[in-house]
Structures are given as C-alpha cells and as structure tokens.
mmCIF file of C-alpha atoms in Angstrom:
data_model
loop_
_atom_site.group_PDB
_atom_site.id
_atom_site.type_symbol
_atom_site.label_atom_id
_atom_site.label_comp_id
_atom_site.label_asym_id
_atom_site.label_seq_id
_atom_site.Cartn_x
_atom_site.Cartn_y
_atom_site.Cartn_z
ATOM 1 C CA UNK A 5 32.601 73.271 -10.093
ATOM 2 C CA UNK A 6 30.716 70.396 -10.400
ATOM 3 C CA UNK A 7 32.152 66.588 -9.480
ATOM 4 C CA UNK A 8 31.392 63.649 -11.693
ATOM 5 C CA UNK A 9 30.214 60.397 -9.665
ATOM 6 C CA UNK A 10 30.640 58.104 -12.526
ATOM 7 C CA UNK A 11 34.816 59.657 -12.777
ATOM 8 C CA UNK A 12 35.151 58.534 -9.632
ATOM 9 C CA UNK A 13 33.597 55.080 -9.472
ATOM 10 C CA UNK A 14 35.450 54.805 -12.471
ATOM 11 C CA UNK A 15 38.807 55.665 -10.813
ATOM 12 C CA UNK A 16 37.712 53.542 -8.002
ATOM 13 C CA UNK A 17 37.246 50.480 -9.948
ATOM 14 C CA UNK A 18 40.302 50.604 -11.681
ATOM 15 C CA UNK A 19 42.142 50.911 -8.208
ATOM 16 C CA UNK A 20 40.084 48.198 -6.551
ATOM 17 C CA UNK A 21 40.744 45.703 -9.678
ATOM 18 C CA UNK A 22 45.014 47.193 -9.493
ATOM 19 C CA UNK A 23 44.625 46.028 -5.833
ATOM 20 C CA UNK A 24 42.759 42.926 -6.711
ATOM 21 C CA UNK A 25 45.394 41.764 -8.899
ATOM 22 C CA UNK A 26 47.989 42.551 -6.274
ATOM 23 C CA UNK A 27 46.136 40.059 -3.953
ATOM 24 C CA UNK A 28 45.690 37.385 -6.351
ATOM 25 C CA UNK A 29 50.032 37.200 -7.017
ATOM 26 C CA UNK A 30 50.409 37.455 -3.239
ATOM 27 C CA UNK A 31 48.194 34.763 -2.900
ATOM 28 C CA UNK A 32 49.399 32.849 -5.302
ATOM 29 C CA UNK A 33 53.191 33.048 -4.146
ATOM 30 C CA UNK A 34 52.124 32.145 -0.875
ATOM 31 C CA UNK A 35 50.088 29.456 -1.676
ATOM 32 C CA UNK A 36 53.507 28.220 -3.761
ATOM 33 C CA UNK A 37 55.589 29.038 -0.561
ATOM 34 C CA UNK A 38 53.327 26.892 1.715
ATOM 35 C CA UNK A 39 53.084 23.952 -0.536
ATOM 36 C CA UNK A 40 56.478 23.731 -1.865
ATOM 37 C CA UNK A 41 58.561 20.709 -0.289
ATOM 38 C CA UNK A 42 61.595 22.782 1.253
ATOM 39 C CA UNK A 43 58.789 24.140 3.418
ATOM 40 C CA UNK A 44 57.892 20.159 5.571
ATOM 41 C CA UNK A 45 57.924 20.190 8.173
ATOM 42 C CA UNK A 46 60.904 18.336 9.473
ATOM 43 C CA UNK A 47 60.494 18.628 13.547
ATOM 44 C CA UNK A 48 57.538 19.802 15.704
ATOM 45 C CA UNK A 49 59.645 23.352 16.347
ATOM 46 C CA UNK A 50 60.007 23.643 12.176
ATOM 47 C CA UNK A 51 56.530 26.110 11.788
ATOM 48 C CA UNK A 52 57.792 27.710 8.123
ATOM 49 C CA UNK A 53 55.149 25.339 6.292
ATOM 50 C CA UNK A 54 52.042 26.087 8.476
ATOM 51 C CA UNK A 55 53.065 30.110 9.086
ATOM 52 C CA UNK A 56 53.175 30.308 5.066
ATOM 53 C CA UNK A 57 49.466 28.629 5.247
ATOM 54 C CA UNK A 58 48.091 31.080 7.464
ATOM 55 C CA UNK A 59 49.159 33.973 4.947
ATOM 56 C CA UNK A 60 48.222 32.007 2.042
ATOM 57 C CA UNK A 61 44.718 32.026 4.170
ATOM 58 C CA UNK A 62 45.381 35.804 4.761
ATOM 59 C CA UNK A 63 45.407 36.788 0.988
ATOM 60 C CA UNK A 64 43.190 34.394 -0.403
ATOM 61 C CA UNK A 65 40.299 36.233 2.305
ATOM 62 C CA UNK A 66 41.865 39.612 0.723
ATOM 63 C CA UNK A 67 40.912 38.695 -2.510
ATOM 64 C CA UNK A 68 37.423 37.735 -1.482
ATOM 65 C CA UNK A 69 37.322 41.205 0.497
ATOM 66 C CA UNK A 70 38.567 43.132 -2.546
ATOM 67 C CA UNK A 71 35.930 40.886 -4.998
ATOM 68 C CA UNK A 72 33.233 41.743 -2.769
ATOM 69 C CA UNK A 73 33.520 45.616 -3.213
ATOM 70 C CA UNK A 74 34.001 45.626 -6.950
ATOM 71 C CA UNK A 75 30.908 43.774 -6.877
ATOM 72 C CA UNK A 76 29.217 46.196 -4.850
ATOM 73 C CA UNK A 77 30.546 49.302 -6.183
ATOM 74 C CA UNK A 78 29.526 47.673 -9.715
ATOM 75 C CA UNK A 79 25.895 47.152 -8.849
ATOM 76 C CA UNK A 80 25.831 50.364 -7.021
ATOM 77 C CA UNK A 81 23.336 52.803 -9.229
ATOM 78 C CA UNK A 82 24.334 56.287 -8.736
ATOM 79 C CA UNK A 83 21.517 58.380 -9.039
ATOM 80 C CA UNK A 84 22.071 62.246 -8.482
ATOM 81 C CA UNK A 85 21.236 63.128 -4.871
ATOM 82 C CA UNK A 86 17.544 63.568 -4.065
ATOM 83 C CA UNK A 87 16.368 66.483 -1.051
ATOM 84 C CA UNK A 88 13.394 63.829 -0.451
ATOM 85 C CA UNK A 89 15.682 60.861 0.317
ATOM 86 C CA UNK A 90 18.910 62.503 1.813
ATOM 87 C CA UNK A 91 22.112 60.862 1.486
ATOM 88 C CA UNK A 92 22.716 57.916 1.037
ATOM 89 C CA UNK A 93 24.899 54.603 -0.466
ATOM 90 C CA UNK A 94 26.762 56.720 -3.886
ATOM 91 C CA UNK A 95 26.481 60.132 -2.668
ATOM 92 C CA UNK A 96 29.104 62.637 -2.715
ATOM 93 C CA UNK A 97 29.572 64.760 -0.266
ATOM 94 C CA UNK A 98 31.271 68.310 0.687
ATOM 95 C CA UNK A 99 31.305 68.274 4.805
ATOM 96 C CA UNK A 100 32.912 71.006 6.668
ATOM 97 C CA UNK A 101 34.207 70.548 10.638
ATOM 98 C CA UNK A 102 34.201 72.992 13.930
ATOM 99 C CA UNK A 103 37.910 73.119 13.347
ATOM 100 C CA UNK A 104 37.444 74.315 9.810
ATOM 101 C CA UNK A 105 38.520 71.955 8.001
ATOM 102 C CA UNK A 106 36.307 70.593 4.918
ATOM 103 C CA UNK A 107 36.460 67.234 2.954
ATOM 104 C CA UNK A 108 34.686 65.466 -0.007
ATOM 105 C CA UNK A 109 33.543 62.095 1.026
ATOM 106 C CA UNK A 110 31.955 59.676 -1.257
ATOM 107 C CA UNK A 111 29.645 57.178 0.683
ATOM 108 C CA UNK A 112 29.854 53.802 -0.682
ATOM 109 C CA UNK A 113 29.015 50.248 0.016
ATOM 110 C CA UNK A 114 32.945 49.310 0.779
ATOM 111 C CA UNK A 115 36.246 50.290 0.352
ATOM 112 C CA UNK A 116 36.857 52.331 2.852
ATOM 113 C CA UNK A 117 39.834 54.705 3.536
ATOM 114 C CA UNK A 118 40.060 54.671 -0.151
ATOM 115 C CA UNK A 119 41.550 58.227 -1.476
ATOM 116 C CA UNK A 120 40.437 59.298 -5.141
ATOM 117 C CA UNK A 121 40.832 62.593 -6.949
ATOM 118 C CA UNK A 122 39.670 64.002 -9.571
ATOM 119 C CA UNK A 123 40.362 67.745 -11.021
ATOM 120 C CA UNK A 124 38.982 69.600 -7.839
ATOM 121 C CA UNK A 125 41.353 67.176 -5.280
ATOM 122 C CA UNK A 126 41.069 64.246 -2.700
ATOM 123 C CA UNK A 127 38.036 62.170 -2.144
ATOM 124 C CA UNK A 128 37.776 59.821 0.275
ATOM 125 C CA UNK A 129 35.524 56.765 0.264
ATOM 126 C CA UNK A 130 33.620 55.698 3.735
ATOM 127 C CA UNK A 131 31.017 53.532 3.930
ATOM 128 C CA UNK A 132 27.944 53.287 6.221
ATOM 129 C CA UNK A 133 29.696 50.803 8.582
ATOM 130 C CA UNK A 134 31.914 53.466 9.928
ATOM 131 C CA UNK A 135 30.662 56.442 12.180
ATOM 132 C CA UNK A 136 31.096 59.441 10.181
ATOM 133 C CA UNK A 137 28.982 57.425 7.689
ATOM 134 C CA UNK A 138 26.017 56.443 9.781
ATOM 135 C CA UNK A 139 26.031 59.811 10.754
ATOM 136 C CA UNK A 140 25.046 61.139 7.155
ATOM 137 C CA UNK A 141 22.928 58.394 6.048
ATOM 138 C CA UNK A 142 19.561 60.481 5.391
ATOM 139 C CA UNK A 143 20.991 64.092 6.495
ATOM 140 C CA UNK A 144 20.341 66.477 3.809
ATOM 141 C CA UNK A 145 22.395 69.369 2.230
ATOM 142 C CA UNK A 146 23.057 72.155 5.128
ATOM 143 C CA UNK A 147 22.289 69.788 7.748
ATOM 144 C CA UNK A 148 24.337 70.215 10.931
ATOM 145 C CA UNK A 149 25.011 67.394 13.036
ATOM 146 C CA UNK A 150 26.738 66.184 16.009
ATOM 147 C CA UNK A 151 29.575 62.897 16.020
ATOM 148 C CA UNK A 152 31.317 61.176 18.496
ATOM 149 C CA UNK A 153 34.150 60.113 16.314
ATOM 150 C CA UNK A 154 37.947 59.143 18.010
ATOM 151 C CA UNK A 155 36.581 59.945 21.629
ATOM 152 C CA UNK A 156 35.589 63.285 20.915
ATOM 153 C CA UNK A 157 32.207 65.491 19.881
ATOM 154 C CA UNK A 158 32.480 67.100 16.954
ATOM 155 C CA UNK A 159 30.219 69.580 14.584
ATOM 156 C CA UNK A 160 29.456 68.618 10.665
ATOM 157 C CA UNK A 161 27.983 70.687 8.397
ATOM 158 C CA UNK A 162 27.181 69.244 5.126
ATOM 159 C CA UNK A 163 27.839 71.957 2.640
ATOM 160 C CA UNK A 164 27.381 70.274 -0.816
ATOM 161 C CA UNK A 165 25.451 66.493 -1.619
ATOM 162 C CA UNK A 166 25.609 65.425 -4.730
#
C-alpha cells in the first residue's frame, strides 16, 4: 500500500492554484469596492472607503501568501526518503500517538493545515514552522519521540517515511 508523493503535490497544486484564484476575485472586488465613488468618504465618521482598503490590503497579502507556496511546493524536489538523511522538507509520513491514534502527514515548505487524499485517505500538510514538524525534521522511520504540542507531552512514533 504504497502512497505516491508526486499524486499528492499534484492534488496540492491544483488546490493551492483553486485557492489562488479565489484570492485574486476577492481581491479584485475589494479593490473595486474601495475605489468605487459611492464609497468617499463624505464625513470623518463615514469609514466604508478606508475599511474596504484594509481588506483589499487583506487579500492582495493572501494572494502573495498563496503565490509563495505554489512556488515553493513547485521547486520542492521530492526525492524518496533516505535512512541517512531522515525526514525532511517532501516527506511523507505515517506517525502514530500514545492515544492511538495514527495520521499521514506530508512535510512541506507551506501550506499548512492543508487536507489531501488520495486512495488510502486524509493527508495533512505541516510544515517545519509548526511543532509537530520541527519535531520530525531528521527523525528516522521507528523513531519515538517526545512533543509538547497544545500544552501537553505527548509520544510519536513514526511508523512509515516515505
């Protein structure tokens, strides 16, 4: 049962550009909505014109956000996982938890709290920014470690890298 990395990125891409386009309308409409003329200002109380110029702001930085990690996901090489150099940026991995639980993560260089699937189920993307990803950077397949993550200590195993 073996997961293709390239499916994924793949499926991630085409999500990240959906959203991307998304973000470009919004921005676009607010941009529209802050420039138009019904939006003067016509007293010092009358804020509609400069609140619909802080979301234009808002969106146009969320389509930089969203560029960003297409670019990075794009230039990301994803090699298959390597014992000598542990995990790392494009590495999928099968981590179990001391309550049982097990997930597949895919480590990536942004988009975060991104869910995939694929045949076998849910992936999630993290990257090495949060926790849970600094913790794996370099850990190996079977590795057991220790995380801090939400206030609370808690017990990884990694049970598949790829």
């Amino acid at each position: 049962m073996s997961r293709d990395k390239s499916q994924l990125r793949e499926r991630l891409l085409q999500r990240l550009e959906s959203d991307l386009e998304l973000a470009r309308r919004a921005a676009q409409t607010a941009h529209e909505a802050a420039t138009h003329e019904e939006n003067i200002a016509e007293n010092k109380y009358d804020t509609l014109g400069l609140e619909a110029a802080y979301l234009a702001v808002g969106q146009s930085r969320r389509v930089e956000e969203i560029q960003q990690a297409l670019n990075a996901w794009r230039q990301l090489p994803l090699h298959a996982y390597d014992e000598q150099r542990g995990i790392g940026l494009g590495t999928l991995v099968q981590l179990s938890d001391d309550a049982g639980g097990e997930q597949w993560l895919l480590l990536g260089p942004d988009g975060a709290g991104l869910k995939l699937n694929d045949a076998q189920g849910d992936v999630l993307v993290i990257t090495a920014r949060s926790p849970l990803g600094a913790a794996l950077l370099g850990q190996h397949d079977g590795s057991e470690f220790e995380r801090e993550i939400a206030g609370r200590k808690r017990r990884f195993e990694v049970l598949a890298a790829l």
